[in-house]
Amino acid sequence: MRNHHLEPGPETCHGSFSRDLAPVLTIDPGDTISFGTLDGDWLVESLPGPPPRHGAAVAWRRPGLDDGHALIGPVAVAGARPGSTVRVRFLEIVPASWGWSRVGGRPVEHDRRLGIDGGEAHYLRWDLDPVTGLATSNEGHRVRMRPFLGVVGVAPEESGRLSTHPPRRTGGNIDFKDLVVGTDLYLPVAVDDALVSFGDGHAVQGDGESGATAVECPMERVRVQVDLIAGLALDGPRARTHEGWVTFGFAPSLDDAAFDALSEMGDLLAERLGCGRKEAMNLAGQVVDLRVTQIVNGVKGVHAVVSHDALAMLAGR
């Protein structure tokens, strides 16, 4: 097992998903990678003064090519082939010293339905302290941080440059708040070498990302282990968190996203318990929680959760 390091820069960052992007690094399964990330909006510093002064962006962002989140990668995983599964294990996530959040002032459905589409956007600038684990806004609000990456994904099968904003079956902008240290994310490989990308640091976010942003921030340091899992073919992302196993659904409507997440959970329960699908779905009604992942990425997200304790009890019948 080898350790690798990447620094964000014009040679290692990109703003779209594409199967045609050349990898910036090739690793063997089981290797670890450490890297920093830019803020998802390509910001490198928080400007002084009261909001809404937003921040200064990098000069080397390429219009038309880097219109999405600032991602680092892609990283090629030797031996990854379509039909296999990549596991990303989060070992360390340290945010930078600043972040921001914003809501309102845009002619979009989210703001209109909440009655905040008029006037200026409301910004908060946040000071982030990895030692205390607290984020403090310029207005004096304090929240406990739970840092994670909003975007983790492998290259999609489709050709061309695809937006980073909607999540898809190969991951991407999942915005799942439990992708914290200790979580494993499983992604179905769609192209040779997988081509894994990372970015969109969040210092803290609630389920749903209901304010349209998290506390968006660069990451000072992220360390992950990337592995290939033999004999596991997935239709979409899965995660193993401290709480339990998680499946995801992504769709234009929350109803469709919920049924997709629940259907994937039915597959997981059937696999783990060695039972039929109807029995799995019967049990899901007793032990599975459905939660809204995010409502702000165009394609909405719902995740289904079964606790480790519940799964162990069912398996031990």
PDB file of C-alpha atoms in Angstrom:
ATOM      1  CA  MET A   1       0.000   0.000   0.000  1.00  0.00           C
ATOM      2  CA  ARG A   2       1.343   3.410  -1.008  1.00  0.00           C
ATOM      3  CA  ASN A   3       0.513   6.918   0.159  1.00  0.00           C
ATOM      4  CA  HIS A   4      -0.023   9.646  -2.454  1.00  0.00           C
ATOM      5  CA  HIS A   5      -0.496  13.415  -2.220  1.00  0.00           C
ATOM      6  CA  LEU A   6      -2.237  15.960  -4.449  1.00  0.00           C
ATOM      7  CA  GLU A   7      -2.300  19.751  -4.213  1.00  0.00           C
ATOM      8  CA  PRO A   8      -5.127  21.739  -5.849  1.00  0.00           C
ATOM      9  CA  GLY A   9      -3.936  23.668  -8.886  1.00  0.00           C
ATOM     10  CA  PRO A  10      -4.491  24.120 -12.620  1.00  0.00           C
ATOM     11  CA  GLU A  11      -3.031  20.675 -13.353  1.00  0.00           C
ATOM     12  CA  THR A  12      -5.098  18.791 -10.781  1.00  0.00           C
ATOM     13  CA  CYS A  13      -8.488  20.566 -10.676  1.00  0.00           C
ATOM     14  CA  HIS A  14     -11.468  20.405 -13.002  1.00  0.00           C
ATOM     15  CA  GLY A  15     -15.094  21.527 -12.995  1.00  0.00           C
ATOM     16  CA  SER A  16     -17.022  18.798 -14.799  1.00  0.00           C
ATOM     17  CA  PHE A  17     -17.380  15.028 -14.915  1.00  0.00           C
ATOM     18  CA  SER A  18     -16.096  13.293 -18.033  1.00  0.00           C
ATOM     19  CA  ARG A  19     -14.876   9.841 -18.966  1.00  0.00           C
ATOM     20  CA  ASP A  20     -12.390  11.587 -21.268  1.00  0.00           C
ATOM     21  CA  LEU A  21     -10.480  13.476 -18.567  1.00  0.00           C
ATOM     22  CA  ALA A  22      -6.888  12.320 -18.213  1.00  0.00           C
ATOM     23  CA  PRO A  23      -6.085  11.074 -14.708  1.00  0.00           C
ATOM     24  CA  VAL A  24      -3.785  13.239 -12.605  1.00  0.00           C
ATOM     25  CA  LEU A  25      -2.738  10.211 -10.548  1.00  0.00           C
ATOM     26  CA  THR A  26      -2.900   6.421 -10.862  1.00  0.00           C
ATOM     27  CA  ILE A  27      -3.100   4.321  -7.716  1.00  0.00           C
ATOM     28  CA  ASP A  28      -3.338   0.659  -6.812  1.00  0.00           C
ATOM     29  CA  PRO A  29      -6.348  -0.627  -4.879  1.00  0.00           C
ATOM     30  CA  GLY A  30      -5.813  -0.064  -1.165  1.00  0.00           C
ATOM     31  CA  ASP A  31      -3.583   2.993  -1.607  1.00  0.00           C
ATOM     32  CA  THR A  32      -4.271   6.178   0.338  1.00  0.00           C
ATOM     33  CA  ILE A  33      -4.443   9.726  -1.020  1.00  0.00           C
ATOM     34  CA  SER A  34      -4.111  12.984   0.902  1.00  0.00           C
ATOM     35  CA  PHE A  35      -5.154  16.256  -0.681  1.00  0.00           C
ATOM     36  CA  GLY A  36      -6.548  19.713  -0.068  1.00  0.00           C
ATOM     37  CA  THR A  37      -9.519  21.155  -1.932  1.00  0.00           C
ATOM     38  CA  LEU A  38     -10.590  24.562  -3.100  1.00  0.00           C
ATOM     39  CA  ASP A  39     -13.938  25.906  -2.020  1.00  0.00           C
ATOM     40  CA  GLY A  40     -16.600  24.447  -4.327  1.00  0.00           C
ATOM     41  CA  ASP A  41     -17.059  27.868  -5.950  1.00  0.00           C
ATOM     42  CA  TRP A  42     -13.317  27.987  -6.740  1.00  0.00           C
ATOM     43  CA  LEU A  43     -12.663  30.520  -3.976  1.00  0.00           C
ATOM     44  CA  VAL A  44      -9.233  30.737  -2.392  1.00  0.00           C
ATOM     45  CA  GLU A  45      -9.890  33.354   0.263  1.00  0.00           C
ATOM     46  CA  SER A  46     -12.713  34.991   2.147  1.00  0.00           C
ATOM     47  CA  LEU A  47     -12.700  38.735   1.517  1.00  0.00           C
ATOM     48  CA  PRO A  48     -12.619  41.035   4.552  1.00  0.00           C
ATOM     49  CA  GLY A  49     -15.570  43.227   5.423  1.00  0.00           C
ATOM     50  CA  PRO A  50     -19.226  42.424   5.994  1.00  0.00           C
ATOM     51  CA  PRO A  51     -21.144  40.071   3.700  1.00  0.00           C
ATOM     52  CA  PRO A  52     -22.220  39.908   0.908  1.00  0.00           C
ATOM     53  CA  ARG A  53     -18.555  40.305  -0.072  1.00  0.00           C
ATOM     54  CA  HIS A  54     -18.030  36.741  -1.141  1.00  0.00           C
ATOM     55  CA  GLY A  55     -14.443  35.865  -1.908  1.00  0.00           C
ATOM     56  CA  ALA A  56     -11.618  35.807  -4.423  1.00  0.00           C
ATOM     57  CA  ALA A  57     -11.583  33.018  -7.015  1.00  0.00           C
ATOM     58  CA  VAL A  58      -8.595  31.409  -8.688  1.00  0.00           C
ATOM     59  CA  ALA A  59      -7.436  33.084 -11.890  1.00  0.00           C
ATOM     60  CA  TRP A  60      -6.948  29.835 -13.802  1.00  0.00           C
ATOM     61  CA  ARG A  61     -10.548  28.588 -13.850  1.00  0.00           C
ATOM     62  CA  ARG A  62     -11.490  27.860 -17.492  1.00  0.00           C
ATOM     63  CA  PRO A  63     -14.862  29.299 -18.591  1.00  0.00           C
ATOM     64  CA  GLY A  64     -16.983  26.682 -20.322  1.00  0.00           C
ATOM     65  CA  LEU A  65     -14.824  23.837 -19.022  1.00  0.00           C
ATOM     66  CA  ASP A  66     -14.834  24.471 -15.283  1.00  0.00           C
ATOM     67  CA  ASP A  67     -18.390  25.712 -14.775  1.00  0.00           C
ATOM     68  CA  GLY A  68     -19.160  23.277 -11.960  1.00  0.00           C
ATOM     69  CA  HIS A  69     -17.684  22.591  -8.543  1.00  0.00           C
ATOM     70  CA  ALA A  70     -13.923  22.774  -8.119  1.00  0.00           C
ATOM     71  CA  LEU A  71     -12.901  19.106  -8.009  1.00  0.00           C
ATOM     72  CA  ILE A  72      -9.493  17.529  -7.528  1.00  0.00           C
ATOM     73  CA  GLY A  73      -8.634  14.528  -9.698  1.00  0.00           C
ATOM     74  CA  PRO A  74      -9.559  12.419 -11.462  1.00  0.00           C
ATOM     75  CA  VAL A  75      -7.670   9.555  -9.865  1.00  0.00           C
ATOM     76  CA  ALA A  76      -7.342   6.320 -11.828  1.00  0.00           C
ATOM     77  CA  VAL A  77      -7.688   3.088  -9.856  1.00  0.00           C
ATOM     78  CA  ALA A  78      -5.666   0.326 -11.501  1.00  0.00           C
ATOM     79  CA  GLY A  79      -7.807  -2.666 -12.410  1.00  0.00           C
ATOM     80  CA  ALA A  80     -11.168  -0.929 -12.007  1.00  0.00           C
ATOM     81  CA  ARG A  81     -13.553  -1.994 -14.760  1.00  0.00           C
ATOM     82  CA  PRO A  82     -17.238  -1.379 -15.476  1.00  0.00           C
ATOM     83  CA  GLY A  83     -19.293  -3.585 -13.195  1.00  0.00           C
ATOM     84  CA  SER A  84     -16.804  -3.421 -10.330  1.00  0.00           C
ATOM     85  CA  THR A  85     -17.138  -1.271  -7.208  1.00  0.00           C
ATOM     86  CA  VAL A  86     -14.831   1.340  -5.712  1.00  0.00           C
ATOM     87  CA  ARG A  87     -14.812   1.893  -1.962  1.00  0.00           C
ATOM     88  CA  VAL A  88     -13.722   5.292  -0.631  1.00  0.00           C
ATOM     89  CA  ARG A  89     -12.908   5.218   3.086  1.00  0.00           C
ATOM     90  CA  PHE A  90     -12.674   8.625   4.780  1.00  0.00           C
ATOM     91  CA  LEU A  91      -9.707   8.651   7.159  1.00  0.00           C
ATOM     92  CA  GLU A  92      -9.198  12.363   7.863  1.00  0.00           C
ATOM     93  CA  ILE A  93     -11.117  15.554   7.001  1.00  0.00           C
ATOM     94  CA  VAL A  94      -9.786  18.909   8.220  1.00  0.00           C
ATOM     95  CA  PRO A  95     -11.505  22.108   7.035  1.00  0.00           C
ATOM     96  CA  ALA A  96      -9.677  25.334   6.295  1.00  0.00           C
ATOM     97  CA  SER A  97     -10.132  28.375   8.545  1.00  0.00           C
ATOM     98  CA  TRP A  98     -13.100  29.990   6.769  1.00  0.00           C
ATOM     99  CA  GLY A  99     -16.396  29.230   5.092  1.00  0.00           C
ATOM    100  CA  TRP A 100     -19.617  30.847   3.955  1.00  0.00           C
ATOM    101  CA  SER A 101     -23.335  30.188   3.586  1.00  0.00           C
ATOM    102  CA  ARG A 102     -25.923  31.935   1.441  1.00  0.00           C
ATOM    103  CA  VAL A 103     -29.669  31.904   0.935  1.00  0.00           C
ATOM    104  CA  GLY A 104     -32.248  33.927  -1.008  1.00  0.00           C
ATOM    105  CA  GLY A 105     -32.217  36.598  -3.684  1.00  0.00           C
ATOM    106  CA  ARG A 106     -32.446  34.243  -6.664  1.00  0.00           C
ATOM    107  CA  PRO A 107     -35.330  33.589  -9.099  1.00  0.00           C
ATOM    108  CA  VAL A 108     -35.280  29.834  -8.456  1.00  0.00           C
ATOM    109  CA  GLU A 109     -37.915  27.436  -7.106  1.00  0.00           C
ATOM    110  CA  HIS A 110     -36.189  26.973  -3.746  1.00  0.00           C
ATOM    111  CA  ASP A 111     -36.169  30.697  -2.953  1.00  0.00           C
ATOM    112  CA  ARG A 112     -39.631  31.368  -4.400  1.00  0.00           C
ATOM    113  CA  ARG A 113     -41.299  28.640  -2.351  1.00  0.00           C
ATOM    114  CA  LEU A 114     -39.698  29.947   0.825  1.00  0.00           C
ATOM    115  CA  GLY A 115     -40.609  33.556   0.011  1.00  0.00           C
ATOM    116  CA  ILE A 116     -37.001  34.752  -0.061  1.00  0.00           C
ATOM    117  CA  ASP A 117     -36.430  35.253  -3.793  1.00  0.00           C
ATOM    118  CA  GLY A 118     -36.605  39.060  -3.708  1.00  0.00           C
ATOM    119  CA  GLY A 119     -33.862  41.517  -2.821  1.00  0.00           C
ATOM    120  CA  GLU A 120     -30.282  40.609  -2.020  1.00  0.00           C
ATOM    121  CA  ALA A 121     -28.973  37.229  -0.986  1.00  0.00           C
ATOM    122  CA  HIS A 122     -28.254  36.766   2.717  1.00  0.00           C
ATOM    123  CA  TYR A 123     -24.651  35.755   3.403  1.00  0.00           C
ATOM    124  CA  LEU A 124     -22.908  34.580   6.527  1.00  0.00           C
ATOM    125  CA  ARG A 125     -19.143  34.308   6.751  1.00  0.00           C
ATOM    126  CA  TRP A 126     -17.883  31.637   9.118  1.00  0.00           C
ATOM    127  CA  ASP A 127     -14.629  31.254  11.054  1.00  0.00           C
ATOM    128  CA  LEU A 128     -13.790  27.556  11.326  1.00  0.00           C
ATOM    129  CA  ASP A 129     -11.754  26.180  14.224  1.00  0.00           C
ATOM    130  CA  PRO A 130     -10.709  22.552  13.719  1.00  0.00           C
ATOM    131  CA  VAL A 131      -9.315  22.447  17.279  1.00  0.00           C
ATOM    132  CA  THR A 132     -12.599  23.277  19.035  1.00  0.00           C
ATOM    133  CA  GLY A 133     -14.708  21.872  16.214  1.00  0.00           C
ATOM    134  CA  LEU A 134     -16.811  25.047  16.133  1.00  0.00           C
ATOM    135  CA  ALA A 135     -17.891  27.333  13.300  1.00  0.00           C
ATOM    136  CA  THR A 136     -18.652  30.949  14.284  1.00  0.00           C
ATOM    137  CA  SER A 137     -20.451  33.337  11.928  1.00  0.00           C
ATOM    138  CA  ASN A 138     -19.820  37.052  11.503  1.00  0.00           C
ATOM    139  CA  GLU A 139     -23.139  37.546  13.360  1.00  0.00           C
ATOM    140  CA  GLY A 140     -21.975  35.476  16.326  1.00  0.00           C
ATOM    141  CA  HIS A 141     -23.860  32.231  15.619  1.00  0.00           C
ATOM    142  CA  ARG A 142     -22.009  29.091  16.682  1.00  0.00           C
ATOM    143  CA  VAL A 143     -22.537  25.572  15.353  1.00  0.00           C
ATOM    144  CA  ARG A 144     -20.590  22.369  15.822  1.00  0.00           C
ATOM    145  CA  MET A 145     -18.772  21.277  12.681  1.00  0.00           C
ATOM    146  CA  ARG A 146     -19.129  17.881  11.042  1.00  0.00           C
ATOM    147  CA  PRO A 147     -16.963  18.244   7.927  1.00  0.00           C
ATOM    148  CA  PHE A 148     -17.440  16.179   4.788  1.00  0.00           C
ATOM    149  CA  LEU A 149     -17.097  16.391   1.010  1.00  0.00           C
ATOM    150  CA  GLY A 150     -20.291  17.175  -0.882  1.00  0.00           C
ATOM    151  CA  VAL A 151     -18.959  15.768  -4.162  1.00  0.00           C
ATOM    152  CA  VAL A 152     -17.333  12.343  -4.460  1.00  0.00           C
ATOM    153  CA  GLY A 153     -17.853  10.453  -7.684  1.00  0.00           C
ATOM    154  CA  VAL A 154     -16.445   8.314 -10.457  1.00  0.00           C
ATOM    155  CA  ALA A 155     -16.679   9.169 -14.153  1.00  0.00           C
ATOM    156  CA  PRO A 156     -20.084   8.455 -15.729  1.00  0.00           C
ATOM    157  CA  GLU A 157     -20.551   6.182 -18.717  1.00  0.00           C
ATOM    158  CA  GLU A 158     -21.999   8.979 -20.907  1.00  0.00           C
ATOM    159  CA  SER A 159     -19.660  10.819 -23.253  1.00  0.00           C
ATOM    160  CA  GLY A 160     -18.951  14.548 -23.108  1.00  0.00           C
ATOM    161  CA  ARG A 161     -18.562  16.936 -20.201  1.00  0.00           C
ATOM    162  CA  LEU A 162     -21.349  16.563 -17.643  1.00  0.00           C
ATOM    163  CA  SER A 163     -22.382  19.012 -14.938  1.00  0.00           C
ATOM    164  CA  THR A 164     -21.166  18.412 -11.406  1.00  0.00           C
ATOM    165  CA  HIS A 165     -24.413  19.734  -9.904  1.00  0.00           C
ATOM    166  CA  PRO A 166     -26.888  16.809 -10.128  1.00  0.00           C
ATOM    167  CA  PRO A 167     -26.020  13.578  -8.318  1.00  0.00           C
ATOM    168  CA  ARG A 168     -26.155  10.427 -10.432  1.00  0.00           C
ATOM    169  CA  ARG A 169     -25.711   6.670 -10.122  1.00  0.00           C
ATOM    170  CA  THR A 170     -21.920   7.095 -10.155  1.00  0.00           C
ATOM    171  CA  GLY A 171     -22.060   9.518  -7.232  1.00  0.00           C
ATOM    172  CA  GLY A 172     -21.008  13.128  -7.611  1.00  0.00           C
ATOM    173  CA  ASN A 173     -22.872  15.881  -5.776  1.00  0.00           C
ATOM    174  CA  ILE A 174     -24.507  13.574  -3.241  1.00  0.00           C
ATOM    175  CA  ASP A 175     -24.355  16.140  -0.396  1.00  0.00           C
ATOM    176  CA  PHE A 176     -24.804  13.358   2.173  1.00  0.00           C
ATOM    177  CA  LYS A 177     -23.933  14.838   5.545  1.00  0.00           C
ATOM    178  CA  ASP A 178     -22.681  11.525   6.973  1.00  0.00           C
ATOM    179  CA  LEU A 179     -19.702  11.157   4.599  1.00  0.00           C
ATOM    180  CA  VAL A 180     -17.563  11.977   7.622  1.00  0.00           C
ATOM    181  CA  VAL A 181     -14.413  10.338   8.978  1.00  0.00           C
ATOM    182  CA  GLY A 182     -15.079   6.639   9.449  1.00  0.00           C
ATOM    183  CA  THR A 183     -17.652   6.328   6.661  1.00  0.00           C
ATOM    184  CA  ASP A 184     -17.173   4.077   3.624  1.00  0.00           C
ATOM    185  CA  LEU A 185     -18.719   5.150   0.309  1.00  0.00           C
ATOM    186  CA  TYR A 186     -19.260   2.493  -2.370  1.00  0.00           C
ATOM    187  CA  LEU A 187     -19.528   3.640  -6.002  1.00  0.00           C
ATOM    188  CA  PRO A 188     -20.349   1.557  -9.104  1.00  0.00           C
ATOM    189  CA  VAL A 189     -17.595   1.812 -11.710  1.00  0.00           C
ATOM    190  CA  ALA A 190     -18.814   2.873 -15.167  1.00  0.00           C
ATOM    191  CA  VAL A 191     -15.527   3.305 -17.077  1.00  0.00           C
ATOM    192  CA  ASP A 192     -12.080   1.739 -17.021  1.00  0.00           C
ATOM    193  CA  ASP A 193      -9.920   2.976 -14.104  1.00  0.00           C
ATOM    194  CA  ALA A 194     -13.003   4.481 -12.373  1.00  0.00           C
ATOM    195  CA  LEU A 195     -11.609   8.069 -12.447  1.00  0.00           C
ATOM    196  CA  VAL A 196     -12.515   9.283  -8.952  1.00  0.00           C
ATOM    197  CA  SER A 197     -12.902  13.004  -8.191  1.00  0.00           C
ATOM    198  CA  PHE A 198     -13.356  14.860  -4.893  1.00  0.00           C
ATOM    199  CA  GLY A 199     -14.469  18.339  -3.824  1.00  0.00           C
ATOM    200  CA  ASP A 200     -17.142  20.707  -2.486  1.00  0.00           C
ATOM    201  CA  GLY A 201     -16.062  20.903   1.145  1.00  0.00           C
ATOM    202  CA  HIS A 202     -18.799  21.361   3.741  1.00  0.00           C
ATOM    203  CA  ALA A 203     -17.981  22.260   7.342  1.00  0.00           C
ATOM    204  CA  VAL A 204     -21.501  21.390   8.479  1.00  0.00           C
ATOM    205  CA  GLN A 205     -24.877  20.708   6.866  1.00  0.00           C
ATOM    206  CA  GLY A 206     -28.272  19.389   7.877  1.00  0.00           C
ATOM    207  CA  ASP A 207     -30.194  16.655   6.104  1.00  0.00           C
ATOM    208  CA  GLY A 208     -31.839  18.234   3.065  1.00  0.00           C
ATOM    209  CA  GLU A 209     -29.309  21.061   2.676  1.00  0.00           C
ATOM    210  CA  SER A 210     -32.474  23.113   3.145  1.00  0.00           C
ATOM    211  CA  GLY A 211     -30.855  26.552   3.047  1.00  0.00           C
ATOM    212  CA  ALA A 212     -29.478  25.910  -0.469  1.00  0.00           C
ATOM    213  CA  THR A 213     -25.891  25.768   0.800  1.00  0.00           C
ATOM    214  CA  ALA A 214     -24.013  24.148   3.640  1.00  0.00           C
ATOM    215  CA  VAL A 215     -21.204  26.059   5.336  1.00  0.00           C
ATOM    216  CA  GLU A 216     -19.133  25.880   2.161  1.00  0.00           C
ATOM    217  CA  CYS A 217     -15.380  25.778   2.704  1.00  0.00           C
ATOM    218  CA  PRO A 218     -12.034  24.680   1.325  1.00  0.00           C
ATOM    219  CA  MET A 219     -10.473  21.645   2.934  1.00  0.00           C
ATOM    220  CA  GLU A 220      -7.032  21.959   4.466  1.00  0.00           C
ATOM    221  CA  ARG A 221      -6.483  18.226   4.430  1.00  0.00           C
ATOM    222  CA  VAL A 222      -8.450  15.162   3.395  1.00  0.00           C
ATOM    223  CA  ARG A 223      -7.105  11.619   3.527  1.00  0.00           C
ATOM    224  CA  VAL A 224      -8.922   8.687   1.951  1.00  0.00           C
ATOM    225  CA  GLN A 225      -8.232   5.057   1.165  1.00  0.00           C
ATOM    226  CA  VAL A 226      -9.509   3.877  -2.215  1.00  0.00           C
ATOM    227  CA  ASP A 227     -10.050   0.171  -2.796  1.00  0.00           C
ATOM    228  CA  LEU A 228     -11.756  -2.223  -5.202  1.00  0.00           C
ATOM    229  CA  ILE A 229     -14.378  -4.563  -3.755  1.00  0.00           C
ATOM    230  CA  ALA A 230     -14.508  -7.926  -5.487  1.00  0.00           C
ATOM    231  CA  GLY A 231     -17.844  -9.570  -6.207  1.00  0.00           C
ATOM    232  CA  LEU A 232     -19.983  -6.502  -5.535  1.00  0.00           C
ATOM    233  CA  ALA A 233     -21.925  -5.024  -8.468  1.00  0.00           C
ATOM    234  CA  LEU A 234     -24.075  -2.000  -7.602  1.00  0.00           C
ATOM    235  CA  ASP A 235     -26.687   0.040  -9.446  1.00  0.00           C
ATOM    236  CA  GLY A 236     -25.960   3.155  -7.378  1.00  0.00           C
ATOM    237  CA  PRO A 237     -23.993   4.450  -4.393  1.00  0.00           C
ATOM    238  CA  ARG A 238     -24.093   2.850  -0.975  1.00  0.00           C
ATOM    239  CA  ALA A 239     -22.506   3.945   2.280  1.00  0.00           C
ATOM    240  CA  ARG A 240     -21.548   2.306   5.540  1.00  0.00           C
ATOM    241  CA  THR A 241     -21.689   4.868   8.335  1.00  0.00           C
ATOM    242  CA  HIS A 242     -21.272   4.671  12.098  1.00  0.00           C
ATOM    243  CA  GLU A 243     -25.063   4.318  12.309  1.00  0.00           C
ATOM    244  CA  GLY A 244     -25.733   1.740   9.633  1.00  0.00           C
ATOM    245  CA  TRP A 245     -25.985   0.930   5.934  1.00  0.00           C
ATOM    246  CA  VAL A 246     -27.304   3.576   3.552  1.00  0.00           C
ATOM    247  CA  THR A 247     -28.734   3.433   0.024  1.00  0.00           C
ATOM    248  CA  PHE A 248     -29.577   6.419  -2.167  1.00  0.00           C
ATOM    249  CA  GLY A 249     -32.169   7.548  -4.657  1.00  0.00           C
ATOM    250  CA  PHE A 250     -31.770  10.495  -7.043  1.00  0.00           C
ATOM    251  CA  ALA A 251     -34.670  11.831  -9.117  1.00  0.00           C
ATOM    252  CA  PRO A 252     -36.410  15.080 -10.127  1.00  0.00           C
ATOM    253  CA  SER A 253     -39.121  14.381  -7.527  1.00  0.00           C
ATOM    254  CA  LEU A 254     -38.722  13.387  -3.889  1.00  0.00           C
ATOM    255  CA  ASP A 255     -41.320  10.638  -4.372  1.00  0.00           C
ATOM    256  CA  ASP A 256     -39.272   8.971  -7.099  1.00  0.00           C
ATOM    257  CA  ALA A 257     -36.024   9.470  -5.178  1.00  0.00           C
ATOM    258  CA  ALA A 258     -37.590   7.887  -2.085  1.00  0.00           C
ATOM    259  CA  PHE A 259     -38.812   4.812  -3.977  1.00  0.00           C
ATOM    260  CA  ASP A 260     -35.409   4.439  -5.663  1.00  0.00           C
ATOM    261  CA  ALA A 261     -33.601   4.587  -2.304  1.00  0.00           C
ATOM    262  CA  LEU A 262     -36.051   2.113  -0.793  1.00  0.00           C
ATOM    263  CA  SER A 263     -35.742  -0.249  -3.752  1.00  0.00           C
ATOM    264  CA  GLU A 264     -31.957  -0.232  -3.384  1.00  0.00           C
ATOM    265  CA  MET A 265     -32.358  -0.923   0.329  1.00  0.00           C
ATOM    266  CA  GLY A 266     -34.566  -3.894  -0.535  1.00  0.00           C
ATOM    267  CA  ASP A 267     -31.695  -5.289  -2.581  1.00  0.00           C
ATOM    268  CA  LEU A 268     -29.263  -4.722   0.296  1.00  0.00           C
ATOM    269  CA  LEU A 269     -31.516  -6.419   2.855  1.00  0.00           C
ATOM    270  CA  ALA A 270     -32.129  -9.391   0.565  1.00  0.00           C
ATOM    271  CA  GLU A 271     -28.375  -9.780   0.038  1.00  0.00           C
ATOM    272  CA  ARG A 272     -27.499  -9.483   3.719  1.00  0.00           C
ATOM    273  CA  LEU A 273     -30.306 -11.644   5.061  1.00  0.00           C
ATOM    274  CA  GLY A 274     -30.484 -14.203   2.258  1.00  0.00           C
ATOM    275  CA  CYS A 275     -34.206 -13.672   1.819  1.00  0.00           C
ATOM    276  CA  GLY A 276     -36.585 -12.864  -1.024  1.00  0.00           C
ATOM    277  CA  ARG A 277     -37.445  -9.341  -2.100  1.00  0.00           C
ATOM    278  CA  LYS A 278     -40.968  -9.334  -0.647  1.00  0.00           C
ATOM    279  CA  GLU A 279     -39.673 -10.461   2.735  1.00  0.00           C
ATOM    280  CA  ALA A 280     -36.947  -7.805   2.560  1.00  0.00           C
ATOM    281  CA  MET A 281     -39.477  -5.069   1.809  1.00  0.00           C
ATOM    282  CA  ASN A 282     -41.731  -6.313   4.617  1.00  0.00           C
ATOM    283  CA  LEU A 283     -38.826  -5.991   7.047  1.00  0.00           C
ATOM    284  CA  ALA A 284     -37.884  -2.589   5.630  1.00  0.00           C
ATOM    285  CA  GLY A 285     -41.173  -1.250   6.931  1.00  0.00           C
ATOM    286  CA  GLN A 286     -40.021  -2.032  10.471  1.00  0.00           C
ATOM    287  CA  VAL A 287     -36.326  -1.115  10.485  1.00  0.00           C
ATOM    288  CA  VAL A 288     -35.570   1.292   7.605  1.00  0.00           C
ATOM    289  CA  ASP A 289     -35.681   5.086   7.869  1.00  0.00           C
ATOM    290  CA  LEU A 290     -36.123   7.329   4.820  1.00  0.00           C
ATOM    291  CA  ARG A 291     -34.408  10.724   5.022  1.00  0.00           C
ATOM    292  CA  VAL A 292     -34.088  13.631   2.624  1.00  0.00           C
ATOM    293  CA  THR A 293     -30.464  14.022   1.531  1.00  0.00           C
ATOM    294  CA  GLN A 294     -30.861  17.298  -0.357  1.00  0.00           C
ATOM    295  CA  ILE A 295     -33.550  19.286  -2.214  1.00  0.00           C
ATOM    296  CA  VAL A 296     -31.349  21.862  -3.941  1.00  0.00           C
ATOM    297  CA  ASN A 297     -29.356  20.146  -6.698  1.00  0.00           C
ATOM    298  CA  GLY A 298     -32.064  19.977  -9.372  1.00  0.00           C
ATOM    299  CA  VAL A 299     -32.076  16.203  -9.037  1.00  0.00           C
ATOM    300  CA  LYS A 300     -33.269  15.575  -5.476  1.00  0.00           C
ATOM    301  CA  GLY A 301     -31.824  13.006  -3.111  1.00  0.00           C
ATOM    302  CA  VAL A 302     -33.319  10.642  -0.536  1.00  0.00           C
ATOM    303  CA  HIS A 303     -31.416   8.045   1.460  1.00  0.00           C
ATOM    304  CA  ALA A 304     -32.617   4.911   3.234  1.00  0.00           C
ATOM    305  CA  VAL A 305     -30.895   3.813   6.457  1.00  0.00           C
ATOM    306  CA  VAL A 306     -30.879   0.515   8.318  1.00  0.00           C
ATOM    307  CA  SER A 307     -28.958   0.441  11.588  1.00  0.00           C
ATOM    308  CA  HIS A 308     -26.167  -2.049  12.234  1.00  0.00           C
ATOM    309  CA  ASP A 309     -28.035  -3.209  15.343  1.00  0.00           C
ATOM    310  CA  ALA A 310     -31.265  -3.910  13.465  1.00  0.00           C
ATOM    311  CA  LEU A 311     -29.428  -5.762  10.710  1.00  0.00           C
ATOM    312  CA  ALA A 312     -27.514  -7.876  13.221  1.00  0.00           C
ATOM    313  CA  MET A 313     -30.718  -8.812  15.066  1.00  0.00           C
ATOM    314  CA  LEU A 314     -32.443  -9.814  11.839  1.00  0.00           C
ATOM    315  CA  ALA A 315     -29.439 -11.820  10.671  1.00  0.00           C
ATOM    316  CA  GLY A 316     -29.301 -13.675  13.997  1.00  0.00           C
ATOM    317  CA  ARG A 317     -32.888 -14.905  13.906  1.00  0.00           C
TER     318      ARG A 317
END
